[in-house]
Amino acid sequence: MLSNRYVRTVILSRVLLQLGIWIRNYAVLLYVTELTNNSPVYVSLISVAEFAPIFLFGLIGGTFADRWLPKRTMVWSDLLSSLSVVAVLLAIMNGGWIALLIGSFVSASLSQFSQPSAMKLYKRHVPSEQLQGVMAMSQTVVAVFTVLGPVIGTFIFIQFGINVSLILTAALFLGSSLVLSSLPRDEEEPKSGDAGGFIKELTAGMRYIGSNQSLRTLSLTFAAVGLAAGLTQPLQIFIAIEKLGRDKQFLQWLVMTNGIAMLAGGVAIIGIAKKVKPQLLLMVGLLVSAVCTIGIGASTMIWLTFVLLAISGLFYPCIQGGIQTLIIRNTEGAFIGRVSGAITPVFMGMMVIGMFISGYLKDTFSLLVVYAVSGSLIIAGALVLIPLIARKKSKAESGPSL
């Protein structure tokens, strides 16, 4: 796969971007908490600045990604992200730290234009039989920085401060832009039949998803998994405190175990990607994740919790890699930006809803009940896939499978 110039270049670009994002995020978080004496209001505003663009610009960015040339879109998005960080640095040097929040918002907004364009390049230039491996590789990059990103970001901020952190972030974003600029010139792609004004193309994208049964099914699965993830994500600290009888610092070992397992799982999927159909990979990943989620909520034994976290992490790339592969394979090239821009916010939106109600559910019921509900939602997401899998089996003899 890495012999493919487009895969090699985009993955390298993603590595630079992920490193820059983690350095920026932790520099912003630690700097703001220092200045505001750990104010929960400003800390929550950081999350808003990082997640709000997914809702505001996901579909909009995807629509523009379909209208614009993908290489050019990615190059300019990363270049503008670099310039926005430089502007924030200048503002901080003049005492305007609120610009950190604005800069994070702008940078996260620009990524909503870049990410769908990367999907378009994969759709155009990666053979179908390699798509699943490429998506697993992308997930592995995310897993690596889930483990290493907080460590690197915290170390750089503590050792060198906010200015150096932002300079490094700008340099990494600029480096990503330069790496992408080495790709061949974009080829013009035929527009969809509904091509026209921006609003017309946006609504055409929504109609396309609505008329595509496979994409509708994947959206429902993504929504269920997102809600399930949101329910448990804020409560992990209570697993350490209430279930295992440890202090809050013990949470880092739980997160690290899960992250390292995600990395190993991503590497494993790259090796088996050609042998396993993505819908089967997705189904297995969901069922294993559901069982592990319920088990983690019930376990009071440290060793068992670590084992379940490791198994869950190993199979998590099956979920993300499977869904992303199915989205690409079931979407025409002219619509890939809009489809990606619409379905990803479904996951994030449901996750935020889950995070919002998780504390209330825990106080009303119990930690075990919340984890059991989360596991049940994941099972529901898996059950939704059954008609899709059955339909693909029935078509296996008349054409290529998903």
mmCIF file with all atom_site columns, C-alpha atoms in Angstrom, residues 5-6 9-10 13-14 16-17 64-65 68-84 107 110-119 121 170-186:
data_model
loop_
_atom_site.group_PDB
_atom_site.id
_atom_site.type_symbol
_atom_site.label_atom_id
_atom_site.label_alt_id
_atom_site.label_comp_id
_atom_site.label_asym_id
_atom_site.label_entity_id
_atom_site.label_seq_id
_atom_site.pdbx_PDB_ins_code
_atom_site.Cartn_x
_atom_site.Cartn_y
_atom_site.Cartn_z
_atom_site.occupancy
_atom_site.B_iso_or_equiv
_atom_site.pdbx_formal_charge
_atom_site.auth_seq_id
_atom_site.auth_comp_id
_atom_site.auth_asym_id
_atom_site.auth_atom_id
_atom_site.pdbx_PDB_model_num
ATOM 1  C CA . ARG A 1 5   ? 2.279   7.502  -3.992  1.00 0.00 ? 5   ARG A CA 1
ATOM 2  C CA . TYR A 1 6   ? -1.063  8.919  -2.920  1.00 0.00 ? 6   TYR A CA 1
ATOM 3  C CA . THR A 1 9   ? 1.854   11.112 0.812   1.00 0.00 ? 9   THR A CA 1
ATOM 4  C CA . VAL A 1 10  ? -1.532  11.435 2.502   1.00 0.00 ? 10  VAL A CA 1
ATOM 5  C CA . SER A 1 13  ? 0.542   14.407 5.828   1.00 0.00 ? 13  SER A CA 1
ATOM 6  C CA . ARG A 1 14  ? -1.837  12.938 8.439   1.00 0.00 ? 14  ARG A CA 1
ATOM 7  C CA . LEU A 1 16  ? 2.310   15.716 10.614  1.00 0.00 ? 16  LEU A CA 1
ATOM 8  C CA . LEU A 1 17  ? -1.211  17.027 11.144  1.00 0.00 ? 17  LEU A CA 1
ATOM 9  C CA . PHE A 1 64  ? -17.069 22.266 -1.061  1.00 0.00 ? 64  PHE A CA 1
ATOM 10 C CA . ALA A 1 65  ? -14.708 19.277 -1.177  1.00 0.00 ? 65  ALA A CA 1
ATOM 11 C CA . TRP A 1 68  ? -13.119 21.802 -5.457  1.00 0.00 ? 68  TRP A CA 1
ATOM 12 C CA . LEU A 1 69  ? -10.041 19.864 -6.541  1.00 0.00 ? 69  LEU A CA 1
ATOM 13 C CA . PRO A 1 70  ? -8.940  17.607 -3.640  1.00 0.00 ? 70  PRO A CA 1
ATOM 14 C CA . LYS A 1 71  ? -5.182  18.166 -3.697  1.00 0.00 ? 71  LYS A CA 1
ATOM 15 C CA . ARG A 1 72  ? -5.564  21.931 -3.930  1.00 0.00 ? 72  ARG A CA 1
ATOM 16 C CA . THR A 1 73  ? -8.177  21.930 -1.153  1.00 0.00 ? 73  THR A CA 1
ATOM 17 C CA . MET A 1 74  ? -5.936  19.980 1.217   1.00 0.00 ? 74  MET A CA 1
ATOM 18 C CA . VAL A 1 75  ? -2.844  22.062 0.469   1.00 0.00 ? 75  VAL A CA 1
ATOM 19 C CA . TRP A 1 76  ? -4.652  25.340 1.077   1.00 0.00 ? 76  TRP A CA 1
ATOM 20 C CA . SER A 1 77  ? -6.477  24.070 4.176   1.00 0.00 ? 77  SER A CA 1
ATOM 21 C CA . ASP A 1 78  ? -3.234  23.048 5.848   1.00 0.00 ? 78  ASP A CA 1
ATOM 22 C CA . LEU A 1 79  ? -1.474  26.246 4.751   1.00 0.00 ? 79  LEU A CA 1
ATOM 23 C CA . LEU A 1 80  ? -4.274  28.417 6.139   1.00 0.00 ? 80  LEU A CA 1
ATOM 24 C CA . SER A 1 81  ? -4.245  26.376 9.369   1.00 0.00 ? 81  SER A CA 1
ATOM 25 C CA . SER A 1 82  ? -0.539  27.154 9.700   1.00 0.00 ? 82  SER A CA 1
ATOM 26 C CA . LEU A 1 83  ? -1.155  30.849 9.120   1.00 0.00 ? 83  LEU A CA 1
ATOM 27 C CA . SER A 1 84  ? -3.994  30.879 11.671  1.00 0.00 ? 84  SER A CA 1
ATOM 28 C CA . SER A 1 107 ? -8.038  25.330 12.499  1.00 0.00 ? 107 SER A CA 1
ATOM 29 C CA . LEU A 1 110 ? -10.417 24.056 8.026   1.00 0.00 ? 110 LEU A CA 1
ATOM 30 C CA . SER A 1 111 ? -9.946  20.350 8.743   1.00 0.00 ? 111 SER A CA 1
ATOM 31 C CA . GLN A 1 112 ? -13.593 19.820 7.744   1.00 0.00 ? 112 GLN A CA 1
ATOM 32 C CA . PHE A 1 113 ? -12.570 20.785 4.212   1.00 0.00 ? 113 PHE A CA 1
ATOM 33 C CA . SER A 1 114 ? -9.352  18.761 4.202   1.00 0.00 ? 114 SER A CA 1
ATOM 34 C CA . GLN A 1 115 ? -10.603 15.398 5.507   1.00 0.00 ? 115 GLN A CA 1
ATOM 35 C CA . PRO A 1 116 ? -13.300 14.766 2.863   1.00 0.00 ? 116 PRO A CA 1
ATOM 36 C CA . SER A 1 117 ? -10.755 15.668 0.168   1.00 0.00 ? 117 SER A CA 1
ATOM 37 C CA . ALA A 1 118 ? -8.422  12.941 1.468   1.00 0.00 ? 118 ALA A CA 1
ATOM 38 C CA . MET A 1 119 ? -11.302 10.473 1.090   1.00 0.00 ? 119 MET A CA 1
ATOM 39 C CA . LEU A 1 121 ? -8.065  10.950 -3.267  1.00 0.00 ? 121 LEU A CA 1
ATOM 40 C CA . ALA A 1 170 ? 2.515   26.032 12.608  1.00 0.00 ? 170 ALA A CA 1
ATOM 41 C CA . ALA A 1 171 ? 5.625   24.337 11.204  1.00 0.00 ? 171 ALA A CA 1
ATOM 42 C CA . LEU A 1 172 ? 3.953   20.909 11.215  1.00 0.00 ? 172 LEU A CA 1
ATOM 43 C CA . PHE A 1 173 ? 0.833   22.228 9.471   1.00 0.00 ? 173 PHE A CA 1
ATOM 44 C CA . LEU A 1 174 ? 3.042   23.963 6.911   1.00 0.00 ? 174 LEU A CA 1
ATOM 45 C CA . GLY A 1 175 ? 5.019   20.740 6.472   1.00 0.00 ? 175 GLY A CA 1
ATOM 46 C CA . SER A 1 176 ? 1.808   18.842 5.756   1.00 0.00 ? 176 SER A CA 1
ATOM 47 C CA . SER A 1 177 ? 0.872   21.417 3.122   1.00 0.00 ? 177 SER A CA 1
ATOM 48 C CA . LEU A 1 178 ? 4.291   21.109 1.465   1.00 0.00 ? 178 LEU A CA 1
ATOM 49 C CA . VAL A 1 179 ? 4.134   17.293 1.492   1.00 0.00 ? 179 VAL A CA 1
ATOM 50 C CA . LEU A 1 180 ? 0.729   17.333 -0.192  1.00 0.00 ? 180 LEU A CA 1
ATOM 51 C CA . SER A 1 181 ? 1.919   19.846 -2.795  1.00 0.00 ? 181 SER A CA 1
ATOM 52 C CA . SER A 1 182 ? 4.253   17.126 -4.140  1.00 0.00 ? 182 SER A CA 1
ATOM 53 C CA . LEU A 1 183 ? 1.275   15.140 -5.436  1.00 0.00 ? 183 LEU A CA 1
ATOM 54 C CA . PRO A 1 184 ? 0.492   15.255 -9.179  1.00 0.00 ? 184 PRO A CA 1
ATOM 55 C CA . ARG A 1 185 ? -1.873  17.929 -10.412 1.00 0.00 ? 185 ARG A CA 1
ATOM 56 C CA . ASP A 1 186 ? -5.552  17.217 -9.761  1.00 0.00 ? 186 ASP A CA 1
#
